[in-house]
MMTF fields as JSON, N, C-alpha, C and O atoms, coordinates in Angstrom:
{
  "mmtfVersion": "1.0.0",
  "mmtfProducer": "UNKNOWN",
  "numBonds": 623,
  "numAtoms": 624,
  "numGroups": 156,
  "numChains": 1,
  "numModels": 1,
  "chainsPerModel": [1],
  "groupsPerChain": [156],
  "chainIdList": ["A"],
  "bondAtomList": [4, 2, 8, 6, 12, 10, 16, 14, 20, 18, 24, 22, 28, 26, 32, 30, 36, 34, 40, 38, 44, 42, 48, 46, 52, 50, 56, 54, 60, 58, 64, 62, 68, 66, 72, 70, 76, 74, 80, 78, 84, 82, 88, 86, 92, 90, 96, 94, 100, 98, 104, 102, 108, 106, 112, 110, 116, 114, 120, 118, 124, 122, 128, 126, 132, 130, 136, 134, 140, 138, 144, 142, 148, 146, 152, 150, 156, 154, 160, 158, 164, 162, 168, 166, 172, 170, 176, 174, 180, 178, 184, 182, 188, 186, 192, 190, 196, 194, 200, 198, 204, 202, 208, 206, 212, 210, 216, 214, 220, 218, 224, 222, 228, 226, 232, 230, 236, 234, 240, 238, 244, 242, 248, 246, 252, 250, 256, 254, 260, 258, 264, 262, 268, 266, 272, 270, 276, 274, 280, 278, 284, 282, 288, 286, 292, 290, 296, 294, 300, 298, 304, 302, 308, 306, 312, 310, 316, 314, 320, 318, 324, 322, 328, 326, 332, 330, 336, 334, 340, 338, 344, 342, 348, 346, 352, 350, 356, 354, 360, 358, 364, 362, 368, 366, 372, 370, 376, 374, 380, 378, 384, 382, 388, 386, 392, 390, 396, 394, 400, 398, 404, 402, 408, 406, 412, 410, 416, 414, 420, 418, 424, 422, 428, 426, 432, 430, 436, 434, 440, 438, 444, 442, 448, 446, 452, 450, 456, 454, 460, 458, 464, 462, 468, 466, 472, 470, 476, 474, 480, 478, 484, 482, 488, 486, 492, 490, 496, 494, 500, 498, 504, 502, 508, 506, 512, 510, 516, 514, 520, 518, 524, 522, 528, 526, 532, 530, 536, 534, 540, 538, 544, 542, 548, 546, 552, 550, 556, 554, 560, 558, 564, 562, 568, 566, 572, 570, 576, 574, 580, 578, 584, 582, 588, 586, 592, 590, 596, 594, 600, 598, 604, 602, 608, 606, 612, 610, 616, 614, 620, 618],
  "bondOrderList": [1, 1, 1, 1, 1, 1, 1, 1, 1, 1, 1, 1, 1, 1, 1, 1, 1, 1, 1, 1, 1, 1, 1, 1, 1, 1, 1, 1, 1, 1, 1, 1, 1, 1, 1, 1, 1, 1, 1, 1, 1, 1, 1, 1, 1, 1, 1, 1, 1, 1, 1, 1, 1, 1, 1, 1, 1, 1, 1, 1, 1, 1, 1, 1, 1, 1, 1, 1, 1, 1, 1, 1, 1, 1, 1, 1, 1, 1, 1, 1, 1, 1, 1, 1, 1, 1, 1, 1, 1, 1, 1, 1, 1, 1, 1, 1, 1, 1, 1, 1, 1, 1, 1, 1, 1, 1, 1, 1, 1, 1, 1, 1, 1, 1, 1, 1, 1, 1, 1, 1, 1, 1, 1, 1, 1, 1, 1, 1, 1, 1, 1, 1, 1, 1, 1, 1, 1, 1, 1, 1, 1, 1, 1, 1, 1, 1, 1, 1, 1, 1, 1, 1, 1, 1, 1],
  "groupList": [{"groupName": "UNK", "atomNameList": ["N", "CA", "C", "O"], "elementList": ["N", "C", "C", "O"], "formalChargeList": [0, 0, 0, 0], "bondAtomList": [1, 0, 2, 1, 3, 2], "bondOrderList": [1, 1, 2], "singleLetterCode": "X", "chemCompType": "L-PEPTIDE LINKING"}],
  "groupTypeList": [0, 0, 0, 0, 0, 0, 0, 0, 0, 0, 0, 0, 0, 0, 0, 0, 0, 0, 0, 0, 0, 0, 0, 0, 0, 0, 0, 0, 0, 0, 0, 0, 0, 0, 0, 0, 0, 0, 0, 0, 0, 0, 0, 0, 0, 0, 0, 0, 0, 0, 0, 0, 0, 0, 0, 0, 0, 0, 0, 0, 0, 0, 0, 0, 0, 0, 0, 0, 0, 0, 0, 0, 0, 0, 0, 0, 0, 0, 0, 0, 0, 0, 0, 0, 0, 0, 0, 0, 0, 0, 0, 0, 0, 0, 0, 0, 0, 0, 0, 0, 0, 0, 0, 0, 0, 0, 0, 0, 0, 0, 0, 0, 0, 0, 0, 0, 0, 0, 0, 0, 0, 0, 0, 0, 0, 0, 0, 0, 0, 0, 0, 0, 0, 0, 0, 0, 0, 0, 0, 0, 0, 0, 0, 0, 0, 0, 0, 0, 0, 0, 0, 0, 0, 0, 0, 0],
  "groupIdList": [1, 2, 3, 4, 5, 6, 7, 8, 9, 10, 11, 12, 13, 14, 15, 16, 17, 18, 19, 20, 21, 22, 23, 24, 25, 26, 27, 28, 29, 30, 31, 32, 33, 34, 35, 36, 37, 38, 39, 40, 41, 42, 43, 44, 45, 46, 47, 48, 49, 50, 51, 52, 53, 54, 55, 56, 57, 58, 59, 60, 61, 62, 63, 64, 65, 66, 67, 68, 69, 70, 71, 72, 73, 74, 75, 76, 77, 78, 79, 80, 81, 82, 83, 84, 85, 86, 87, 88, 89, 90, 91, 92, 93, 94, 95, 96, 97, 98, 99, 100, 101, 102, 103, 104, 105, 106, 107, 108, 109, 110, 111, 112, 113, 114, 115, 116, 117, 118, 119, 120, 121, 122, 123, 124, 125, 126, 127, 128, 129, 130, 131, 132, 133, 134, 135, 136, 137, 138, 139, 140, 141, 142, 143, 144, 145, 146, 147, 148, 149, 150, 151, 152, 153, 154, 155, 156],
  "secStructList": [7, 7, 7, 7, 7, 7, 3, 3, 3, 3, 3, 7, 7, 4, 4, 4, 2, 2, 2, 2, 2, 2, 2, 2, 2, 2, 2, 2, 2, 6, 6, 6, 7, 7, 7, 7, 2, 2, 2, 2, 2, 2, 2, 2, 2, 2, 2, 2, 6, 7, 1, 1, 7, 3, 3, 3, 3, 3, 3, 3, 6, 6, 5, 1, 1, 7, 1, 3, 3, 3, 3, 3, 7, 3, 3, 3, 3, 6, 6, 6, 6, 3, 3, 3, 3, 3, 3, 7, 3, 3, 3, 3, 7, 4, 4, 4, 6, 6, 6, 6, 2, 2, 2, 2, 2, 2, 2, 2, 2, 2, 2, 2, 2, 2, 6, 6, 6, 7, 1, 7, 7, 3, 3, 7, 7, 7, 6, 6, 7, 2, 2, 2, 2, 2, 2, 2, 2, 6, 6, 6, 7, 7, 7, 7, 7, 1, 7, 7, 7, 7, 7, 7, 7, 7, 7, 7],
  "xCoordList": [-159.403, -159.675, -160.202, -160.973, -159.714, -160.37, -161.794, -161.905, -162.66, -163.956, -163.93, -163.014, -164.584, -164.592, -164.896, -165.984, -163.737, -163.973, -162.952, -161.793, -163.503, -162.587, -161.139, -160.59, -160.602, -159.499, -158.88, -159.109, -157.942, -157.098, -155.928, -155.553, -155.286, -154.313, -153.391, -153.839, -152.404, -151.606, -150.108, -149.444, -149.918, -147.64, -147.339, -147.783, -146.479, -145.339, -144.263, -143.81, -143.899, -142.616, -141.614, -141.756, -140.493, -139.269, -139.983, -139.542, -140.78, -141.147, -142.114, -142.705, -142.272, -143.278, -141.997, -142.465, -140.727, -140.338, -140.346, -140.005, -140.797, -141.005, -142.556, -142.7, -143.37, -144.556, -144.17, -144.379, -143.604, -143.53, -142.308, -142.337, -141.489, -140.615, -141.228, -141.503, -141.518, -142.697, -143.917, -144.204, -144.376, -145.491, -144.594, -144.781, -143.603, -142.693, -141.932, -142.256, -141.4, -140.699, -142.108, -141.633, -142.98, -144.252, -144.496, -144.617, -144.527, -144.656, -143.442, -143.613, -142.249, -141.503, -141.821, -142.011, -141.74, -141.993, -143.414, -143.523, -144.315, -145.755, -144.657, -144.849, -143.688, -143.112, -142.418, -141.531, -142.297, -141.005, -139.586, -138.831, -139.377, -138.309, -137.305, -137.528, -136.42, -136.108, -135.686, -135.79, -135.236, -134.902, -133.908, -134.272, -133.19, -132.415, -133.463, -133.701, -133.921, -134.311, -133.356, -133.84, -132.333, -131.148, -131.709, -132.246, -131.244, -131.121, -132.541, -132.651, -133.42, -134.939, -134.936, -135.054, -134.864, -134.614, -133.96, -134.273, -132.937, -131.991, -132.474, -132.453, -132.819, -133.875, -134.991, -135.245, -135.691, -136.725, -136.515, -137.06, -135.424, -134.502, -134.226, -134.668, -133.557, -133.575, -134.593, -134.531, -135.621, -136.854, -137.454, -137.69, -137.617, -137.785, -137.253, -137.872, -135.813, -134.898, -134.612, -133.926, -135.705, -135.321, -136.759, -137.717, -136.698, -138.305, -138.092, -137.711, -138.294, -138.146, -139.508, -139.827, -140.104, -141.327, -142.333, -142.087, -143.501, -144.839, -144.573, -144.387, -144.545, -145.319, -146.02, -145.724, -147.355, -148.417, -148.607, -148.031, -149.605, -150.031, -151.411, -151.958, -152.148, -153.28, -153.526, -152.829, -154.159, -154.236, -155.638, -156.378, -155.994, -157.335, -157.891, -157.3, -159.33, -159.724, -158.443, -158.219, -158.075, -156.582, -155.714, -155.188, -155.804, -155.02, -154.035, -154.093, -152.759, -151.311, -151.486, -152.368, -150.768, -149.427, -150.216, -151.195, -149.91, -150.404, -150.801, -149.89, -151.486, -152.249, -151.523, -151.184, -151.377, -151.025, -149.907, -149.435, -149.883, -148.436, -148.922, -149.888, -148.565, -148.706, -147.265, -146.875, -146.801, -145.375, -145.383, -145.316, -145.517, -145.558, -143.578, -142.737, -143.469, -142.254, -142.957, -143.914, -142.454, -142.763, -141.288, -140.141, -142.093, -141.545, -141.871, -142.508, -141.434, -141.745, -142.04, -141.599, -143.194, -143.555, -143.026, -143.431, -142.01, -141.63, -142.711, -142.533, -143.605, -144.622, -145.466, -145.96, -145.768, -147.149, -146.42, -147.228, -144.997, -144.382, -145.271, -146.217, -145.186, -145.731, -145.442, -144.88, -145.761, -145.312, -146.285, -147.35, -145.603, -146.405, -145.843, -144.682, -147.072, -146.688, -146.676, -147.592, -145.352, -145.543, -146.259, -145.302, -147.051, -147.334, -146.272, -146.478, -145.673, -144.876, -144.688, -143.849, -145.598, -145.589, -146.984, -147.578, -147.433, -148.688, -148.908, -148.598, -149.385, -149.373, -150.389, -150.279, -151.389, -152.389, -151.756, -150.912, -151.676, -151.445, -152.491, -153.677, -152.179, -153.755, -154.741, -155.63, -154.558, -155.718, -156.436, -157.585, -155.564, -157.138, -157.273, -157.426, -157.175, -157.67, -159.209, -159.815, -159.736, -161.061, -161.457, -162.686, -160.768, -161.718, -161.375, -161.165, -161.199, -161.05, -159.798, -159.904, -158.496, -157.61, -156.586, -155.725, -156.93, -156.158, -156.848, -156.113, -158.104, -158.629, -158.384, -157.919, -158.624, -158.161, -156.859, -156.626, -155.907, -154.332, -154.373, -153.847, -154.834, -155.038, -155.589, -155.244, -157.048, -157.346, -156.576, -156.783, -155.767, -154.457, -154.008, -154.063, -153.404, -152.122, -152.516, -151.551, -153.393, -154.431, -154.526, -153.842, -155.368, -155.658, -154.257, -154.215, -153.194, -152.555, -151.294, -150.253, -151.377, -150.854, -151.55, -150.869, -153.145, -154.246, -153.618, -152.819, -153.893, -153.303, -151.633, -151.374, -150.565, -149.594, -149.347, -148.155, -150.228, -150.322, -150.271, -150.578, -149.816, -149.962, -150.56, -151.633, -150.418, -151.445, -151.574, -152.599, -150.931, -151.219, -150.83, -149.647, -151.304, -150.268, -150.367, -151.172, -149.444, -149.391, -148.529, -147.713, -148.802, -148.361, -148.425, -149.047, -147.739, -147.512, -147.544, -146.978, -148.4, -148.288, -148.365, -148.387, -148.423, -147.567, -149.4, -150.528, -148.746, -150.165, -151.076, -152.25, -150.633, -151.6, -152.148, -152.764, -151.918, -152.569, -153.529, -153.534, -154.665, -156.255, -156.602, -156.824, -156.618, -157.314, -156.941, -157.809, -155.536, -154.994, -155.715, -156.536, -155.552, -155.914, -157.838, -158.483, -158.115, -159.622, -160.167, -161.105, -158.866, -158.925, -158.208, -158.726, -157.2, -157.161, -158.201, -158.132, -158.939, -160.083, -160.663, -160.797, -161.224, -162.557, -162.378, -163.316, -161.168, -160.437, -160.2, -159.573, -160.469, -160.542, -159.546, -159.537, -158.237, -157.354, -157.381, -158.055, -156.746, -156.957, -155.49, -154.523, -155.438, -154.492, -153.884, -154.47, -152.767, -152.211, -151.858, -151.247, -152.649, -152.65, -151.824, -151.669, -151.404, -150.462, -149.132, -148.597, -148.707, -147.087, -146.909, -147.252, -146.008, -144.82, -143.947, -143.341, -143.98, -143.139, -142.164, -142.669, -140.441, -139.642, -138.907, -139.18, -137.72, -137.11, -135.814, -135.78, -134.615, -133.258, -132.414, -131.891, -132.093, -131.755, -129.838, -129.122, -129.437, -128.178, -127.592, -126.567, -127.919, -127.112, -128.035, -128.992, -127.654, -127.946, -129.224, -130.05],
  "yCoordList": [192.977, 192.11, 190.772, 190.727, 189.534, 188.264, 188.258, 188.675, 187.653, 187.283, 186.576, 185.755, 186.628, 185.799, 184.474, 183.972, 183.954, 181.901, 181.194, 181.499, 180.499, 179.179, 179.526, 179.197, 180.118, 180.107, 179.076, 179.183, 177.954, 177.114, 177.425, 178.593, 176.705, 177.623, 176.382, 175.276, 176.624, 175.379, 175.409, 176.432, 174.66, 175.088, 175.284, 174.811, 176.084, 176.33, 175.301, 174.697, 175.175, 174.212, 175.168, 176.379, 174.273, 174.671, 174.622, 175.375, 173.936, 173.847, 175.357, 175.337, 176.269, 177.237, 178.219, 179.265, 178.306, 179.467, 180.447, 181.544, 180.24, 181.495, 182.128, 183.213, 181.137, 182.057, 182.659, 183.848, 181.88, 182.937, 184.044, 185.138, 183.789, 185.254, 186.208, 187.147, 186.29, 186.783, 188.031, 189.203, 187.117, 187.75, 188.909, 190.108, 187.968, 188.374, 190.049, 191.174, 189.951, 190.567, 191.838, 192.825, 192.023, 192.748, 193.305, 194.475, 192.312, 192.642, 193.608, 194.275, 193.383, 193.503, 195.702, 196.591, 195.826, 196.887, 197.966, 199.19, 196.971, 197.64, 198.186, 199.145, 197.297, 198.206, 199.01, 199.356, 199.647, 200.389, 199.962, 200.615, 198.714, 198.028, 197.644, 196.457, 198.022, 197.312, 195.702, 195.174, 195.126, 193.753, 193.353, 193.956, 192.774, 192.063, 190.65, 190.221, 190.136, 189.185, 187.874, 186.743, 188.044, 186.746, 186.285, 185.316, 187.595, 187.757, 186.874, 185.72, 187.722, 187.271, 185.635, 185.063, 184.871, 183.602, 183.008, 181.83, 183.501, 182.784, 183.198, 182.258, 184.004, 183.95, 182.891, 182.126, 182.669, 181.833, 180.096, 179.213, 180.062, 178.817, 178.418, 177.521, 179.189, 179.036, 178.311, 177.446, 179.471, 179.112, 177.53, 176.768, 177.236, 175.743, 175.291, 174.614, 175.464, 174.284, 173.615, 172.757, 174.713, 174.94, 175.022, 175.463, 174.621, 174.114, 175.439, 175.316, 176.722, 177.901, 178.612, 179.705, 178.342, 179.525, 178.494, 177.288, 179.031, 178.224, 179.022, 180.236, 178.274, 179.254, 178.376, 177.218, 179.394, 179.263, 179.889, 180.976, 179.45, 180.085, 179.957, 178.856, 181.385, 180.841, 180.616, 180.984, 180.249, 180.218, 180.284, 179.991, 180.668, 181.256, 180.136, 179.789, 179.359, 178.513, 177.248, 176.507, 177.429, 176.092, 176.037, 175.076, 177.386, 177.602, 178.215, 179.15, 177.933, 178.448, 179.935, 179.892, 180.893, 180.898, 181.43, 181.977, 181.381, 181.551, 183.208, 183.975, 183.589, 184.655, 185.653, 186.81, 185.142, 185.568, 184.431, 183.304, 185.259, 184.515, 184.653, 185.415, 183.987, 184.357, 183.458, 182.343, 184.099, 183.396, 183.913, 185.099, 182.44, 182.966, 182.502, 182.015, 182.81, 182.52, 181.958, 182.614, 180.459, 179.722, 180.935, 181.214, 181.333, 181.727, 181.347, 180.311, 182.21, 181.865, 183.491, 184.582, 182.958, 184.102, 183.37, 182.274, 184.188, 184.163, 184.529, 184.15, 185.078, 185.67, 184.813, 184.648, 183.912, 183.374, 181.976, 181.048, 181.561, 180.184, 179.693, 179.029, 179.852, 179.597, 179.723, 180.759, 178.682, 179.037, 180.387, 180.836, 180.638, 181.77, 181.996, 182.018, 182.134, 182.241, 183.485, 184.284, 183.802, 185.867, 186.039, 185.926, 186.189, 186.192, 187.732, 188.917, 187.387, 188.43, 188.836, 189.699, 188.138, 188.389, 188.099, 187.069, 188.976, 188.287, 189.506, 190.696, 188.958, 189.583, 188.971, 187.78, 189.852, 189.873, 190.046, 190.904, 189.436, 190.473, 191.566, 191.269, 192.63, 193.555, 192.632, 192.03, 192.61, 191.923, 191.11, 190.968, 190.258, 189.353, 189.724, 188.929, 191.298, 191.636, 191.52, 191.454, 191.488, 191.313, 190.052, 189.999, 188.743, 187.212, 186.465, 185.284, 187.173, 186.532, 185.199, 184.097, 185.734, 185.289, 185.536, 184.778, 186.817, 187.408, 186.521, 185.758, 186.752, 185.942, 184.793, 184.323, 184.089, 182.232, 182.402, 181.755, 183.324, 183.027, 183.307, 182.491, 184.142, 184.499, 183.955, 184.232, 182.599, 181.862, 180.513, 179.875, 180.295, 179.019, 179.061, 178.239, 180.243, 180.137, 180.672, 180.712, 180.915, 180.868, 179.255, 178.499, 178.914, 177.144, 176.133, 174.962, 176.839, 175.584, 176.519, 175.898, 177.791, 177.601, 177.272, 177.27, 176.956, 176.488, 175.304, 174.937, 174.09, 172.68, 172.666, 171.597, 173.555, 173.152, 173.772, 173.727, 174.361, 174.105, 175.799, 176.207, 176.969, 178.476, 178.737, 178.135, 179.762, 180.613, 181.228, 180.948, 182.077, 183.152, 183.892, 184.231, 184.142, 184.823, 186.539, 187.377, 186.447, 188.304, 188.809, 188.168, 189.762, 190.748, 192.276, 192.9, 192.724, 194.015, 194.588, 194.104, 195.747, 196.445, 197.712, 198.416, 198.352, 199.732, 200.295, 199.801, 201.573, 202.405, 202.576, 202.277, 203.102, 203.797, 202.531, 202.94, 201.143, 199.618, 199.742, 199.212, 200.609, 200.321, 198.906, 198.071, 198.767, 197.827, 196.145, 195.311, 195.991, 195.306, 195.274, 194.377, 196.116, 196.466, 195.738, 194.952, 196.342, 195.921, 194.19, 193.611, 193.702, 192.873, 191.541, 190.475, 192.046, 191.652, 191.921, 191.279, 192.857, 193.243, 192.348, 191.613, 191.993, 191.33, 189.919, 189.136, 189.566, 187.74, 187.89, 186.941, 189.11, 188.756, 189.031, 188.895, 189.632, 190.67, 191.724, 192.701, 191.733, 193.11, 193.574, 192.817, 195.279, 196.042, 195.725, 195.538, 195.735, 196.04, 197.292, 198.237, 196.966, 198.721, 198.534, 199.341, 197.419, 196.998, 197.582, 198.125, 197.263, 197.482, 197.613, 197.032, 198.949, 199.571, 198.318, 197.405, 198.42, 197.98, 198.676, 199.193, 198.653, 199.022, 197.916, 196.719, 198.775, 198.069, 198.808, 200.015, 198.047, 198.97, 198.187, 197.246, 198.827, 198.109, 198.104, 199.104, 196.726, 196.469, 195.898, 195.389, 195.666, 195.044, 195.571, 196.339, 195.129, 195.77, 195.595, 195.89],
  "zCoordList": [-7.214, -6.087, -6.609, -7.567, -5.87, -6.479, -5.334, -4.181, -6.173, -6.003, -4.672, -4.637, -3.656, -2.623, -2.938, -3.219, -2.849, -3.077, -2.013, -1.731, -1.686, -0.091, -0.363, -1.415, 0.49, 0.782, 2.06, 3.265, 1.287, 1.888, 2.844, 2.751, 3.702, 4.417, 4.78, 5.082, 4.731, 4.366, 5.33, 5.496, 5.646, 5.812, 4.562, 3.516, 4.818, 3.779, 3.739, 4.71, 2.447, 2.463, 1.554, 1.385, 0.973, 0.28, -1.381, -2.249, -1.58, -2.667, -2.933, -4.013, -2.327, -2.016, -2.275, -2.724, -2.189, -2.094, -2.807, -2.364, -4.266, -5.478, -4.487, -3.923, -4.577, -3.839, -2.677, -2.436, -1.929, -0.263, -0.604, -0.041, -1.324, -1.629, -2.194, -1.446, -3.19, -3.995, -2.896, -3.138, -1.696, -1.123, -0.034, 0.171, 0.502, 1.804, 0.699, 1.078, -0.009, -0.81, -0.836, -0.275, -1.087, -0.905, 0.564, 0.928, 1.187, 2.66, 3.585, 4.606, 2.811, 3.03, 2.607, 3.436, 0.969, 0.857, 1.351, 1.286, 1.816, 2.815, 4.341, 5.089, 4.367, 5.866, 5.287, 6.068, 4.078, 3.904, 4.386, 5.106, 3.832, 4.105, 3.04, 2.803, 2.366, 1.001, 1.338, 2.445, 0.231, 0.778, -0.73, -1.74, -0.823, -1.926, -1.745, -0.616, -2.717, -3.12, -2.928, -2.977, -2.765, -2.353, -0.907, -0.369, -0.617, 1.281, 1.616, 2.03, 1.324, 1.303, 0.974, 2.058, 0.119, -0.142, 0.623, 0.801, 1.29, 2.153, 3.341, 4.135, 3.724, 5.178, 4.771, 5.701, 3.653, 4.189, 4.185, 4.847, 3.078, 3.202, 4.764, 5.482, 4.912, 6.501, 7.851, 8.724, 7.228, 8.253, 7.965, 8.902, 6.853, 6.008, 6.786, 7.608, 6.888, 7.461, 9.083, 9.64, 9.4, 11.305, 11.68, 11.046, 12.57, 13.68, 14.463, 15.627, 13.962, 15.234, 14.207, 14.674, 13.314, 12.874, 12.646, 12.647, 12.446, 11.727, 10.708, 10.788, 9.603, 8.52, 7.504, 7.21, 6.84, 6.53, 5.63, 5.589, 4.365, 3.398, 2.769, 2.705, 2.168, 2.12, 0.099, -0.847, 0.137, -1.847, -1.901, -0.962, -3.003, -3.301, -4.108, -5.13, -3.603, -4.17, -4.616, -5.574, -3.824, -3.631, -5.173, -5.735, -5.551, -6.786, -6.628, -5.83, -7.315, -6.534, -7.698, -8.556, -7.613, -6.003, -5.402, -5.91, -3.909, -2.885, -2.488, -2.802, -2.128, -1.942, -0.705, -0.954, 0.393, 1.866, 2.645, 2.496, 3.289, 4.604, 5.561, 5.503, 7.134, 7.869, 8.707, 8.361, 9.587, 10.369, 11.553, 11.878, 12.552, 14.079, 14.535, 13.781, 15.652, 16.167, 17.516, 17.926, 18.462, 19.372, 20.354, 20.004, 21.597, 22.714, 24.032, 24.218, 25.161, 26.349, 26.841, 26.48, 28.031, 28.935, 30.243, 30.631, 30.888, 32.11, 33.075, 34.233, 32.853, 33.876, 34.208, 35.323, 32.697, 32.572, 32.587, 32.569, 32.618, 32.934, 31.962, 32.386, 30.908, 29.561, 28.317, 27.961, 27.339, 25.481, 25.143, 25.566, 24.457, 23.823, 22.049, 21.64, 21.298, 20.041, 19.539, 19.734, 18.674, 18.158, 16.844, 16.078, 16.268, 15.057, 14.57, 14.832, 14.159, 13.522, 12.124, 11.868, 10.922, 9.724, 9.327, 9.647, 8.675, 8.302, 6.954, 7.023, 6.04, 4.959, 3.69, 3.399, 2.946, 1.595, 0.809, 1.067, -0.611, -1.723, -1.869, -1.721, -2.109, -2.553, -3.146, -2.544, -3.993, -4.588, -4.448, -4.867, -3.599, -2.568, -1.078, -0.15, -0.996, 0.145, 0.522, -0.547, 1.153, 1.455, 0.915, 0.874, 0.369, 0.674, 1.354, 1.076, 2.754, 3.968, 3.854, 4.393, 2.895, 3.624, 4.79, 5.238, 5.151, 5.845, 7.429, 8.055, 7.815, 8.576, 8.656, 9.695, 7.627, 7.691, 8.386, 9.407, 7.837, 7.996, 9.781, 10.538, 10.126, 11.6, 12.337, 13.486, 12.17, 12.361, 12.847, 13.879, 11.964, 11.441, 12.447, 13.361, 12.369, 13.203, 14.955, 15.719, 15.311, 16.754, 16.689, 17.378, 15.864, 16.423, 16.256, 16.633, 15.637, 15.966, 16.902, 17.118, 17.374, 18.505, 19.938, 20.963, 19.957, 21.383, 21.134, 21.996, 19.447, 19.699, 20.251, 20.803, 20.212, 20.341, 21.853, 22.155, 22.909, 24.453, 24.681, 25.801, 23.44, 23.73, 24.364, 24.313, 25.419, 26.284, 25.397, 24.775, 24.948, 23.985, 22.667, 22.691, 21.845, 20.544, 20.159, 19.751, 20.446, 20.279, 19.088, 18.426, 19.004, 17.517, 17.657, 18.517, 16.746, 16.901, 15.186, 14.206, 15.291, 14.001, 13.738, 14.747, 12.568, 12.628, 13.265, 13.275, 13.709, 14.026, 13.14, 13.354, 11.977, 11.235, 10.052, 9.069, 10.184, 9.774, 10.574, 11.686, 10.017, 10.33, 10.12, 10.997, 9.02, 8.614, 9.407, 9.669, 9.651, 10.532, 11.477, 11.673, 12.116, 13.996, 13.764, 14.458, 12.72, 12.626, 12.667, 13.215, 11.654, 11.58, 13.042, 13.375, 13.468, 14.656, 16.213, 17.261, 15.942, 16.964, 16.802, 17.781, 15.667, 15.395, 15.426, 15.279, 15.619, 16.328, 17.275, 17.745, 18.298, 19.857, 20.662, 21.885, 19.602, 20.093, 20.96, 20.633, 22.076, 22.69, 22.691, 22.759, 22.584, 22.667, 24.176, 25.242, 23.911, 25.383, 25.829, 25.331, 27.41, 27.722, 29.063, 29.98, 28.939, 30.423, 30.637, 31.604, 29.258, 29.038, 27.548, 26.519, 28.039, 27.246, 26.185, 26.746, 24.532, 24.601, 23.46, 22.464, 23.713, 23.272, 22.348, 22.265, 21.557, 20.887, 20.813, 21.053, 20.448, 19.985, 19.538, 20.135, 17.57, 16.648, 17.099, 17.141, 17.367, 17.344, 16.625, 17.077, 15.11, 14.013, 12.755, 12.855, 11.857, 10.227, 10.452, 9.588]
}
């Protein structure tokens, strides 16, 4: 584990992509997900190139490579006739778990979806991500106990 020291939190750019593949490629295998490392690069090439994600990174004592990710997606709530931001990636390396980059990164991306007009940012994670859920409790997260939600995979 690195020593608790200021963790920075930054956008990501194109110049970042060995670090953000690198972390995502990790994150990727915490879901039990495999990934080709191409594919992976060319998804985040992508995201670089297009105004549809935030993404964010944190570095430890502002020393590269970067430590954590975090990536929201800008949506809409029909209910709430409102933006709404998804945080849908968010990811530590082990080893700087616990110096509060995981927080900063969750922090980030809350204040700059309040500056960019969000009602709200929601996320979803596996059940048995204690430590997650803990860590989203304690930023003011509440579970939703309103609604059901589903999914059903229609392509690769």
């Amino acid at each position: 584990m690195i020593a608790r020291v200021p963790i920075e939190v930054r956008d990501a750019n194109a110049a970042d992509l060995d670090a953000v593949a690198g972390l995502f490629l990790q994150y990727l295998a915490f879901y039990e997900h495999a990934a080709d490392e191409q594919r992976v690069r060319d998804f985040l090439r992508a995201r670089f190139a297009s105004d549809d994600t935030v993404l964010l990174i944190a570095e430890a004592d502002g020393k590269r490579p970067a430590v954590g990710l975090a990536q929201a997606y800008r949506s809409w709530s029909s209910v709430s006739l409102g933006p709404v931001w998804v945080l849908n990636d968010l990811f530590v390396e082990p080893a700087a778990r616990g110096t509060g980059a995981g927080r900063a990164l969750v922090r980030a991306i809350c204040e700059r979806a309040k500056e960019a007009g969000a009602i709200r940012v929601s996320l979803a994670t596996a059940w048995d991500n204690v430590a997650a859920q803990g860590l989203y409790e304690s930023e003011g997260f509440a579970r939703d106990v309103a609604f059901l939600h589903y999914a059903k995979v229609t392509g690769a």
